Short mmCIF file of C-alpha atoms in Angstrom, two decimals:
data_model
loop_
_atom_site.label_atom_id
_atom_site.label_comp_id
_atom_site.label_asym_id
_atom_site.label_seq_id
_atom_site.Cartn_x
_atom_site.Cartn_y
_atom_site.Cartn_z
CA MET A 1 82.22 67.22 100.30
CA LYS A 2 82.66 68.37 96.71
CA PHE A 3 85.36 66.75 94.60
CA ILE A 4 88.56 68.81 94.51
CA PRO A 5 90.92 68.11 91.60
CA ASP A 6 94.72 67.97 91.60
CA LYS A 7 95.24 67.95 87.85
CA ASP A 8 94.26 69.86 84.69
CA ILE A 9 94.43 73.10 86.66
CA LEU A 10 94.75 76.61 85.25
CA LEU A 11 96.39 78.68 87.98
CA PHE A 12 94.44 81.89 87.39
CA LYS A 13 96.56 85.06 87.51
CA SER A 14 95.31 87.81 89.80
CA CYS A 15 95.91 91.52 89.15
CA LEU A 16 96.73 92.25 92.79
CA VAL A 17 98.91 89.18 93.27
CA ASN A 18 100.75 90.25 90.10
CA VAL A 19 101.80 93.66 91.30
CA GLU A 20 101.29 93.71 95.08
CA TYR A 21 102.24 90.27 96.43
CA PRO A 22 103.75 88.27 93.54
CA GLY A 23 105.26 86.00 96.22
CA VAL A 24 101.79 84.53 96.66
CA GLU A 25 102.05 83.11 93.13
CA SER A 26 105.63 81.81 93.50
CA SER A 27 104.72 80.29 96.89
CA THR A 28 101.65 78.60 95.39
CA CYS A 29 103.77 77.14 92.56
CA TYR A 30 106.41 76.04 95.10
CA ILE A 31 103.78 74.10 97.06
CA PHE A 32 101.98 72.71 93.97
CA ASP A 33 105.31 71.40 92.65
CA ARG A 34 105.90 69.50 95.89
CA ILE A 35 102.45 67.94 96.26
CA ASP A 36 102.18 66.87 92.62
CA VAL A 37 99.49 69.26 91.49
CA ASP A 38 99.40 69.51 87.71
CA TYR A 39 98.90 73.17 86.80
CA TYR A 40 99.49 75.71 84.08
CA VAL A 41 99.77 79.51 83.95
CA ASP A 42 98.48 81.12 80.75
CA GLU A 43 99.97 84.47 79.73
CA LYS A 44 96.94 85.07 77.49
CA GLN A 45 94.50 85.00 80.41
CA SER A 46 92.99 88.42 81.17
CA CYS A 47 92.19 89.87 84.57
CA CYS A 48 88.72 88.99 85.95
CA THR A 49 87.82 92.76 86.10
CA GLY A 50 87.66 92.50 89.93
CA LEU A 51 88.29 96.00 91.25
CA GLY A 52 86.58 97.62 88.27
CA HIS A 53 83.61 95.27 88.53
CA TYR A 54 82.93 95.96 92.19
CA TYR A 55 83.57 99.65 91.67
CA ASP A 56 80.56 99.26 89.31
CA LEU A 57 82.63 100.58 86.39
CA PHE A 58 82.24 97.28 84.53
CA ASP A 59 78.80 96.07 83.53
CA GLN A 60 77.97 92.41 84.10
CA ILE A 61 77.85 91.45 80.42
CA SER A 62 81.40 92.76 79.78
CA THR A 63 82.75 90.93 82.83
CA THR A 64 80.95 87.75 81.75
CA ALA A 65 82.21 87.97 78.14
CA LEU A 66 85.80 88.25 79.40
CA ALA A 67 85.19 85.29 81.71
CA ALA A 68 83.90 83.25 78.74
CA ARG A 69 87.13 84.01 76.88
CA ASN A 70 89.19 82.89 79.88
CA PHE A 71 87.08 79.74 80.32
CA HIS A 72 87.77 78.89 76.70
CA LEU A 73 91.52 79.39 77.18
CA ALA A 74 91.39 76.99 80.13
CA ALA A 75 89.56 74.33 78.13
CA GLU A 76 91.59 74.62 74.94
CA THR A 77 94.86 73.95 76.78
CA GLY A 78 93.33 71.01 78.63
CA HIS A 79 93.13 72.81 81.99
CA LYS A 80 89.43 72.88 82.62
CA ASN A 81 89.81 73.32 86.37
CA ILE A 82 90.53 76.85 87.52
CA ALA A 83 92.33 77.60 90.79
CA VAL A 84 92.41 81.22 91.96
CA MET A 85 94.64 83.03 94.45
CA CYS A 86 92.20 85.91 94.91
CA ALA A 87 88.77 85.62 96.49
CA THR A 88 87.28 88.19 94.13
CA CYS A 89 88.43 86.21 91.06
CA TYR A 90 86.67 83.26 92.75
CA ALA A 91 83.38 85.15 93.19
CA ILE A 92 83.42 86.75 89.75
CA LEU A 93 84.29 83.61 87.80
CA LYS A 94 81.63 81.56 89.59
CA LYS A 95 79.03 84.26 89.01
CA SER A 96 79.94 84.45 85.32
CA ALA A 97 79.77 80.65 84.92
CA LYS A 98 76.36 80.62 86.59
CA ILE A 99 75.06 83.36 84.29
CA LEU A 100 76.44 81.60 81.19
CA ASN A 101 74.80 78.32 82.21
CA GLN A 102 71.49 79.60 83.54
CA ASN A 103 70.66 82.68 81.46
CA GLU A 104 70.14 81.87 77.81
CA GLU A 105 69.67 85.48 76.76
CA ALA A 106 72.94 86.51 78.41
CA ARG A 107 74.75 83.49 76.93
CA ASN A 108 73.55 84.40 73.43
CA LYS A 109 74.61 87.98 73.96
CA VAL A 110 78.09 86.92 75.10
CA ASN A 111 78.43 84.59 72.11
CA GLN A 112 77.38 87.41 69.79
CA ILE A 113 80.07 89.64 71.34
CA LEU A 114 82.64 86.87 70.78
CA ASP A 115 81.44 86.45 67.16
CA ASP A 116 81.66 90.20 66.54
CA SER A 117 85.20 90.09 67.92
CA ASN A 118 86.19 87.36 65.42
CA LEU A 119 86.37 84.84 68.24
CA GLU A 120 83.63 82.51 66.93
CA ASN A 121 85.73 79.54 67.99
CA ARG A 122 85.57 80.74 71.59
CA GLU A 123 81.77 80.53 71.85
CA TYR A 124 80.39 79.29 75.15
CA THR A 125 78.17 76.21 75.23
CA GLN A 126 75.91 75.68 78.23
CA GLY A 127 77.71 73.57 80.82
CA ASP A 128 81.24 74.21 79.51
CA MET A 129 82.27 75.44 82.94
CA ASP A 130 80.70 74.02 86.12
CA PRO A 131 80.89 76.77 88.75
CA THR A 132 81.00 74.25 91.61
CA LEU A 133 83.12 71.46 90.15
CA ASN A 134 85.58 73.44 88.01
CA ILE A 135 86.33 76.63 89.97
CA PHE A 136 88.34 76.56 93.21
CA HIS A 137 90.45 78.62 95.51
CA VAL A 138 94.05 77.33 95.78
CA ALA A 139 93.44 76.92 99.54
CA GLU A 140 90.91 74.20 98.67
CA ILE A 141 93.47 72.40 96.52
CA PHE A 142 95.90 72.54 99.47
CA PHE A 143 93.18 71.32 101.85
CA ASN A 144 92.54 68.28 99.69
CA LYS A 145 96.26 67.46 99.89
CA ARG A 146 96.89 68.52 103.50
CA ASP A 147 98.32 65.13 104.52
CA GLU A 148 100.97 65.41 101.83
CA ILE A 149 101.71 68.96 102.93
CA SER A 150 102.09 67.77 106.56
CA SER A 151 104.65 65.19 105.52
CA LEU A 152 106.81 67.90 103.91
CA VAL A 153 107.07 70.33 106.83
CA LYS A 154 110.66 71.36 107.57
CA VAL A 155 110.30 74.46 109.74
CA ASP A 156 108.67 74.58 113.17
CA LEU A 157 106.27 77.53 113.25
CA SER A 158 104.32 76.35 116.30
CA GLY A 159 105.72 79.06 118.57
CA LEU A 160 103.67 81.75 116.80
CA ARG A 161 100.28 82.99 117.89
CA VAL A 162 98.32 82.81 114.65
CA ALA A 163 94.82 83.92 113.61
CA THR A 164 93.08 83.71 110.24
CA HIS A 165 91.15 86.11 108.01
CA HIS A 166 88.85 84.27 105.60
CA ALA A 167 88.07 86.40 102.59
CA CYS A 168 84.39 87.42 102.20
CA HIS A 169 84.35 86.72 98.46
CA TYR A 170 85.40 83.15 99.15
CA CYS A 171 83.07 82.48 102.10
CA LYS A 172 79.95 84.55 101.66
CA VAL A 173 79.11 84.97 97.96
CA HIS A 174 78.62 81.41 96.72
CA TYR A 175 78.28 79.99 100.23
CA ASN A 176 76.92 76.60 99.14
CA ASP A 177 80.34 75.89 97.59
CA THR A 178 82.36 77.04 100.62
CA ILE A 179 84.16 74.30 102.53
CA GLU A 180 85.05 74.27 106.25
CA GLY A 181 82.57 76.90 107.39
CA VAL A 182 80.85 80.09 106.25
CA ARG A 183 79.85 81.96 109.43
CA ASP A 184 82.63 80.28 111.39
CA PRO A 185 85.22 79.75 108.66
CA ASN A 186 88.06 77.35 109.42
CA LEU A 187 89.61 76.46 106.06
CA ILE A 188 92.91 78.27 106.67
CA ASP A 189 92.92 77.36 110.35
CA LYS A 190 92.99 73.72 109.26
CA LEU A 191 95.72 74.41 106.71
CA ALA A 192 97.80 76.01 109.48
CA LYS A 193 97.20 72.89 111.55
CA ALA A 194 98.46 70.78 108.65
CA VAL A 195 101.83 72.53 108.99
CA GLY A 196 101.87 72.06 112.76
CA VAL A 197 100.35 75.34 113.93
CA GLU A 198 97.32 75.50 116.20
CA THR A 199 95.59 78.84 115.50
CA ILE A 200 93.60 80.78 118.09
CA GLY A 201 90.44 79.65 116.27
CA TRP A 202 87.39 81.85 116.81
CA TYR A 203 87.85 85.47 117.84
CA ASP A 204 85.53 88.44 117.94
CA HIS A 205 85.38 89.88 114.37
CA LYS A 206 86.74 86.66 112.81
CA SER A 207 84.18 86.70 110.00
CA VAL A 208 84.13 90.48 109.50
CA THR A 209 85.33 92.02 106.21
CA CYS A 210 88.85 93.47 105.86
CA GLY A 211 87.17 96.83 105.22
CA ALA A 212 88.51 97.43 101.72
CA GLY A 213 84.96 97.51 100.35
CA PHE A 214 86.30 98.25 96.83
CA ARG A 215 85.17 101.86 96.31
CA GLN A 216 85.10 102.45 100.07
CA ARG A 217 88.90 102.37 100.44
CA PHE A 218 89.21 105.04 97.77
CA THR A 219 86.16 107.24 98.25
CA ASN A 220 85.21 106.62 101.87
CA LYS A 221 88.60 106.01 103.45
CA GLU A 222 87.64 106.80 107.03
CA ALA A 223 84.79 104.27 107.12
CA SER A 224 86.91 101.69 105.32
CA LEU A 225 89.86 101.97 107.70
CA ALA A 226 87.59 102.10 110.75
CA VAL A 227 86.42 98.57 109.90
CA THR A 228 90.04 97.44 109.48
CA ALA A 229 91.06 99.10 112.75
CA GLU A 230 88.32 97.30 114.71
CA LYS A 231 89.50 93.96 113.41
CA LEU A 232 93.14 94.78 114.17
CA GLN A 233 92.12 95.75 117.70
CA ALA A 234 90.31 92.42 118.16
CA LEU A 235 93.47 90.64 117.02
CA LYS A 236 95.63 92.69 119.36
CA ASP A 237 93.27 91.88 122.25
CA ASN A 238 93.97 88.23 121.43
CA LYS A 239 97.74 88.88 121.41
CA VAL A 240 98.05 87.67 117.81
CA ASP A 241 101.51 87.68 116.17
CA LEU A 242 100.49 86.74 112.66
CA LEU A 243 97.32 87.01 110.58
CA LEU A 244 96.89 84.60 107.67
CA HIS A 245 95.14 85.73 104.48
CA MET A 246 93.66 84.11 101.38
CA CYS A 247 93.02 87.20 99.23
CA PRO A 248 95.51 89.85 98.04
CA ASN A 249 92.98 92.66 98.45
CA CYS A 250 92.44 91.82 102.13
CA GLN A 251 96.19 91.42 102.56
CA MET A 252 96.72 94.90 101.08
CA GLN A 253 94.13 96.42 103.37
CA PHE A 254 95.88 95.05 106.46
CA ASP A 255 99.53 95.03 105.43
CA ARG A 256 99.62 98.33 103.53
CA TYR A 257 97.44 100.28 105.93
CA GLN A 258 98.35 98.89 109.36
CA PRO A 259 101.20 101.41 109.89
CA TYR A 260 98.91 104.24 108.71
CA ILE A 261 96.16 103.19 111.13
CA GLU A 262 98.69 102.80 113.96
CA GLU A 263 99.84 106.35 113.39
CA LYS A 264 96.30 107.76 113.17
CA LEU A 265 95.17 105.99 116.32
CA ASP A 266 98.48 106.46 118.12
CA THR A 267 98.70 102.77 118.91
CA GLU A 268 100.72 99.74 117.90
CA PHE A 269 99.29 96.49 116.60
CA ASN A 270 102.57 94.77 115.65
CA ILE A 271 100.80 92.08 113.64
CA PHE A 272 102.50 90.35 110.71
CA HIS A 273 100.58 89.45 107.57
CA LEU A 274 101.16 86.48 105.30
CA ASN A 275 99.06 84.75 102.70
CA ILE A 276 98.31 81.08 103.43
CA SER A 277 100.45 80.09 100.41
CA GLN A 278 103.40 82.08 101.77
CA PHE A 279 102.90 80.54 105.24
CA ILE A 280 102.79 76.96 103.97
CA ALA A 281 105.79 77.59 101.70
CA LEU A 282 107.68 78.97 104.72
CA ALA A 283 106.87 75.82 106.70
CA LEU A 284 108.11 73.75 103.77
CA GLY A 285 111.45 75.56 103.84
CA ALA A 286 111.04 78.05 100.99
CA ASP A 287 113.35 81.07 100.73
CA PRO A 288 111.72 84.24 102.15
CA TYR A 289 112.97 86.47 99.31
CA LYS A 290 113.18 84.12 96.33
CA ILE A 291 109.87 82.33 96.93
CA LEU A 292 107.75 84.08 99.60
CA GLY A 293 108.55 87.52 98.19
CA ILE A 294 108.48 89.26 101.57
CA GLN A 295 110.34 92.21 100.00
CA THR A 296 106.99 93.51 98.68
CA HIS A 297 105.39 93.71 102.13
CA THR A 298 104.82 96.99 103.97
CA VAL A 299 104.90 95.49 107.48
CA PRO A 300 108.40 93.92 107.46
CA ILE A 301 108.47 90.14 107.89
CA GLU A 302 112.15 90.06 108.91
CA PRO A 303 111.48 90.40 112.69
CA LEU A 304 109.17 87.38 112.46
CA LEU A 305 111.87 85.36 110.69
CA LYS A 306 114.42 86.40 113.28
CA ARG A 307 112.17 84.92 115.94
CA LEU A 308 112.21 81.73 113.92
CA ASN A 309 116.01 81.78 113.91
CA TYR A 310 116.33 82.45 110.20
CA SER A 311 119.70 83.80 109.18
CA LEU A 312 118.68 86.58 106.82
CA GLU A 313 122.19 87.46 105.67
CA SER A 314 122.89 84.06 104.21
CA ASN A 315 119.29 83.64 103.06
CA GLU A 316 119.50 80.20 104.54
CA LYS A 317 117.16 78.58 106.94
CA ILE A 318 118.73 77.35 110.12
CA ASP A 319 117.30 74.15 111.47
CA VAL A 320 115.12 75.13 114.41
CA GLU A 321 115.85 71.93 116.30
CA ALA A 322 119.61 72.36 115.92
CA LYS A 323 119.42 75.90 117.30
CA LYS A 324 117.80 74.75 120.53
CA SER A 325 120.20 74.84 123.43
CA PRO A 326 121.35 71.34 124.43
CA ASN A 327 120.61 71.99 128.10
CA MET B 1 52.10 96.26 113.15
CA LYS B 2 53.25 97.84 109.90
CA THR B 3 53.42 95.37 107.04
CA ILE B 4 54.57 95.78 103.47
CA LYS B 5 51.56 95.58 101.19
CA LEU B 6 52.40 94.41 97.71
CA LYS B 7 49.81 95.80 95.34
CA LYS B 8 49.68 94.34 91.88
CA GLU B 9 50.53 97.63 90.22
CA SER B 10 53.27 98.46 92.68
CA VAL B 11 55.86 95.81 91.89
CA GLN B 12 57.55 97.30 88.82
CA LEU B 13 60.87 97.99 90.56
CA VAL B 14 61.14 94.54 92.09
CA LYS B 15 60.30 93.03 88.70
CA ASP B 16 63.04 95.10 87.06
CA VAL B 17 65.49 93.98 89.75
CA LEU B 18 64.62 90.31 89.21
CA LYS B 19 64.97 90.70 85.43
CA ASP B 20 68.48 92.11 85.74
CA ILE B 21 71.35 89.98 84.45
CA LYS B 22 72.96 90.09 87.90
CA ALA B 23 69.87 88.67 89.65
CA SER B 24 70.35 85.00 90.60
CA PRO B 25 67.39 82.80 89.57
CA ASP B 26 66.86 81.90 93.24
CA LEU B 27 67.11 85.48 94.57
CA GLY B 28 64.66 85.51 97.50
CA ILE B 29 63.57 89.15 97.60
CA TYR B 30 59.85 88.28 97.87
CA LYS B 31 60.67 86.10 100.87
CA CYS B 32 62.19 89.00 102.83
CA VAL B 33 60.57 89.19 106.29
CA GLN B 34 62.33 92.46 107.21
CA CYS B 35 64.08 90.73 110.13
CA GLY B 36 67.06 93.07 109.86
CA MET B 37 69.80 90.43 110.03
CA CYS B 38 71.40 92.07 106.97
CA THR B 39 71.61 95.48 108.61
CA SER B 40 72.83 94.06 111.92
CA VAL B 41 75.93 92.49 110.32
CA CYS B 42 76.57 95.22 107.73
CA PRO B 43 79.87 97.16 107.99
CA GLY B 44 78.33 99.90 105.81
CA ALA B 45 75.44 100.26 108.25
CA ARG B 46 77.85 100.37 111.19
CA GLN B 47 79.92 103.15 109.66
CA THR B 48 77.39 105.13 107.59
CA ASP B 49 73.65 105.68 107.07
CA TYR B 50 73.37 102.75 104.66
CA ASP B 51 70.60 100.35 105.73
CA PRO B 52 70.17 97.23 103.56
CA ARG B 53 66.91 96.23 105.25
CA ASP B 54 65.43 99.62 104.42
CA MET B 55 66.80 99.40 100.87
CA ILE B 56 64.99 96.07 100.35
CA ARG B 57 61.77 97.49 101.85
CA ARG B 58 61.88 100.39 99.43
CA VAL B 59 62.40 98.08 96.47
CA LEU B 60 59.42 95.97 97.57
CA GLU B 61 57.31 99.11 97.99
CA ASP B 62 58.27 100.26 94.48
CA ASP B 63 59.98 103.35 95.85
CA GLU B 64 62.16 104.36 92.91
CA THR B 65 63.92 107.09 94.87
CA VAL B 66 66.04 104.32 96.38
CA ILE B 67 67.97 104.14 93.07
CA ASP B 68 69.42 107.61 93.38
CA ASN B 69 69.77 107.49 97.14
CA ASP B 70 73.37 108.26 98.05
CA ASN B 71 73.45 105.65 100.80
CA ILE B 72 73.47 102.69 98.41
CA TRP B 73 77.05 103.67 97.52
CA ASN B 74 78.17 102.81 101.06
CA CYS B 75 77.80 99.03 100.61
CA PHE B 76 81.17 97.21 101.03
CA SER B 77 80.15 94.32 98.70
CA CYS B 78 81.26 91.94 101.46
CA TYR B 79 78.09 89.82 101.11
CA THR B 80 77.89 89.27 104.87
CA CYS B 81 74.16 90.09 104.53
CA ASN B 82 73.89 87.33 101.92
CA SER B 83 75.60 84.79 104.16
CA VAL B 84 73.23 85.33 107.10
CA CYS B 85 69.87 85.93 105.36
CA PRO B 86 67.33 83.35 106.55
CA CYS B 87 65.21 83.89 103.42
CA GLY B 88 67.73 83.39 100.64
CA ASN B 89 67.68 87.07 99.78
CA ASN B 90 70.88 88.84 98.76
CA ALA B 91 70.93 92.54 99.64
CA SER B 92 74.47 92.91 98.29
CA GLU B 93 73.43 91.67 94.85
CA ILE B 94 70.35 93.91 94.85
CA ASN B 95 72.54 96.84 95.84
CA GLN B 96 74.73 96.24 92.79
CA ILE B 97 71.65 96.07 90.54
CA LEU B 98 70.36 99.39 91.92
CA ARG B 99 73.77 101.00 91.39
CA GLN B 100 73.74 99.89 87.74
CA MET B 101 70.22 101.34 87.39
CA SER B 102 71.50 104.61 88.79
CA ILE B 103 74.42 104.55 86.34
CA ASP B 104 72.06 103.81 83.43
CA LYS B 105 69.88 106.75 84.46
CA GLY B 106 72.94 109.01 84.57
CA GLU B 107 73.10 110.09 88.20
CA GLY B 108 75.28 107.13 89.22
CA MET B 109 77.92 107.95 86.62
CA LYS B 110 79.25 110.65 88.94
CA LYS B 111 80.03 107.90 91.43
CA ILE B 112 82.25 105.91 89.09
CA VAL B 113 83.90 108.58 86.95
CA SER B 114 86.87 108.57 89.34
CA PHE B 115 87.71 105.00 88.29
CA THR B 116 87.58 105.29 84.48
CA ALA B 117 91.39 105.09 84.18
CA TYR B 118 91.07 101.50 85.37
CA GLY B 119 89.01 100.75 82.27
CA ASP B 120 91.55 102.46 79.98
CA SER B 121 94.35 100.39 81.48
CA PHE B 122 92.28 97.24 81.08
CA MET B 123 91.91 97.83 77.36
CA GLU B 124 95.59 98.76 76.94
CA LEU B 125 97.15 95.95 78.99
CA GLY B 126 94.44 93.36 79.62
CA VAL B 127 94.73 94.14 83.34
CA GLY B 128 93.27 97.03 85.27
CA SER B 129 95.35 99.38 87.39
CA ILE B 130 94.55 101.77 90.20
CA PRO B 131 93.93 105.27 88.76
CA SER B 132 96.74 107.76 89.40
CA ASN B 133 94.56 110.09 91.49
CA PHE B 134 94.03 107.28 94.02
CA PHE B 135 97.53 105.89 93.58
CA ASP B 136 99.09 109.21 94.65
CA VAL B 137 97.08 109.15 97.88
CA MET B 138 98.15 105.55 98.48
CA VAL B 139 101.84 106.46 98.12
CA LYS B 140 101.31 109.28 100.59
CA ASP B 141 99.50 107.00 103.07
CA ILE B 142 101.67 103.92 102.70
CA GLY B 143 105.03 105.60 102.21
CA PRO B 144 107.79 105.87 99.60
CA GLY B 145 108.45 102.12 99.82
CA TYR B 146 105.22 101.63 97.92
CA MET B 147 106.49 103.69 95.01
CA ASP B 148 109.77 101.71 95.02
CA LEU B 149 107.75 98.50 94.79
CA LYS B 150 105.89 99.80 91.73
CA ILE B 151 109.13 100.87 90.04
CA ASN B 152 110.86 97.55 90.72
CA ILE B 153 107.96 95.16 90.27
CA GLU B 154 109.21 93.56 87.04
CA ASP B 155 112.64 92.86 88.58
CA ILE B 156 111.07 91.46 91.73
CA ARG B 157 108.87 89.18 89.64
CA THR B 158 111.94 87.98 87.70
CA ASP B 159 113.71 87.20 91.01
CA LEU B 160 110.67 85.15 92.01
CA GLY B 161 110.79 83.21 88.76
CA LEU B 162 107.63 84.81 87.39
CA GLY B 163 107.10 86.11 83.87
CA SER B 164 105.65 89.43 82.76
CA TYR B 165 102.09 90.10 83.92
CA ILE B 166 101.21 92.11 80.84
CA LEU B 167 99.35 90.10 78.21
CA PRO B 168 100.83 89.38 74.76
CA GLU B 169 99.69 91.83 72.10
CA LYS B 170 97.29 89.45 70.36
CA ALA B 171 95.53 88.69 73.65
CA ILE B 172 95.21 92.41 74.43
CA ASP B 173 93.64 92.94 71.01
CA GLU B 174 91.09 90.22 71.79
CA VAL B 175 90.25 91.80 75.15
CA GLU B 176 89.91 95.24 73.58
CA SER B 177 87.71 93.89 70.82
CA ILE B 178 85.44 92.14 73.33
CA LEU B 179 85.13 95.32 75.37
CA ASP B 180 84.35 97.29 72.21
CA ASN B 181 81.62 94.89 71.11
CA SER B 182 80.17 94.50 74.60
CA GLY B 183 79.50 98.23 74.73
CA PHE B 184 82.05 98.83 77.49
CA LYS B 185 84.12 101.22 75.39
CA ASP B 186 81.08 103.43 74.73
CA ARG B 187 80.03 103.16 78.35
CA LEU B 188 83.46 104.39 79.42
CA LYS B 189 83.24 107.35 77.02
CA LYS B 190 79.81 108.30 78.38
CA ILE B 191 81.03 108.07 81.97
CA LYS B 192 84.04 110.28 81.21
CA ARG B 193 81.76 112.96 79.76
CA CYS B 194 80.07 113.50 83.12
CA LYS B 195 83.36 114.77 84.61
#
């Protein structure tokens, strides 16, 4: 397996984590702090262009030039390894690094753009960023340290029926770099196992897209939500309580639109949605509001916490073992 | 049996596709055996008339009408086709190249004009945001809680111990300058004109 670092990491900010599920970032930091991952967040880092890129509004050279600037920021602060919380950042940054390394004409063009922008010192030299050995999803960093995570578990989540949704832009774009399965992805299933939760594993539609499809959600809403609805139905057929995510765009598609789809189809799915970082942080005893950020979710997480015997009023976790009846 | 005959003079489109900056050096379009795996796993094909196998065939047959065919805009960019292709081809990547060709020709601009506000926001803040026309629909679909989230996002981030997500001014200037020199600013202006 490829080498996965635990130091010199730039935790790459994601536009959708920023404003949709910021708790994914605070949960990631919470976990990193406890498993001794050395990381840094850079306020100067720009967005990867994600939504605009796959809407085809951005051209590839503009996206790549912005990536080169971000790669330089990572290197100049001594954080050459990039860890992303969004699968589309993952796909775009790897693609840009590949272009910069393999396509001399494009590299020269990008460097000319940087020169023209008075950023000569930010020029990209072939090999500066290795797409395979320097760019990771945070889930991979967790996976590499899963034994340490296991040793820190404080909350028993094993009573939940859990399934996983592995983001397409992590699994299927640069599939030679994907760990723990492409067509039958199991990366987050194994992370759930590390915190004591056996997922349902394979289910019909497991590897199918969330349905967002970038422009599709906006311009072709019926087709987009039909894909989401089919996956939700497959999860309901498997009596799933909670779906785990690794991409904020997928999480939006399910969490924001599940009530809408329920109303349209006159059905109830009653499935909770958490990012893998939020789920691990929960298992490690993090506060649902101050770390997980469940207040930004559309499908309320409070009923799930009640099942876990959380006292929401006091914001304090009640020891699951202690709550069990003595008889 | 019908086979695709590649005549020497009939490979201009596939050559243009392979020359595109987006085309991976190992893109296996010539190895396509028209097995149809891509179409069989494609959410776009399941929901619409988009057919990635047919799109690849038309590229190989130098059928330029594929560029302005409406169906190419139904791809979800999920790359499931890429992950199952036995030949190392990548229909999703080729789709994106064809869309850019359509944009360059002009016709495709109509397809992206609705998202230009994202580009404006990117140059102003260093991060893109969902254009207001789509945002209004989202608030309607998701509910008023979604608007509350947007209003309170900075406070929520502070509660979570996170800083502002908007870039410092100097960084925004750098981003804007890069997007000016890369031609993106002009591209955005051109796209807006087709409104």
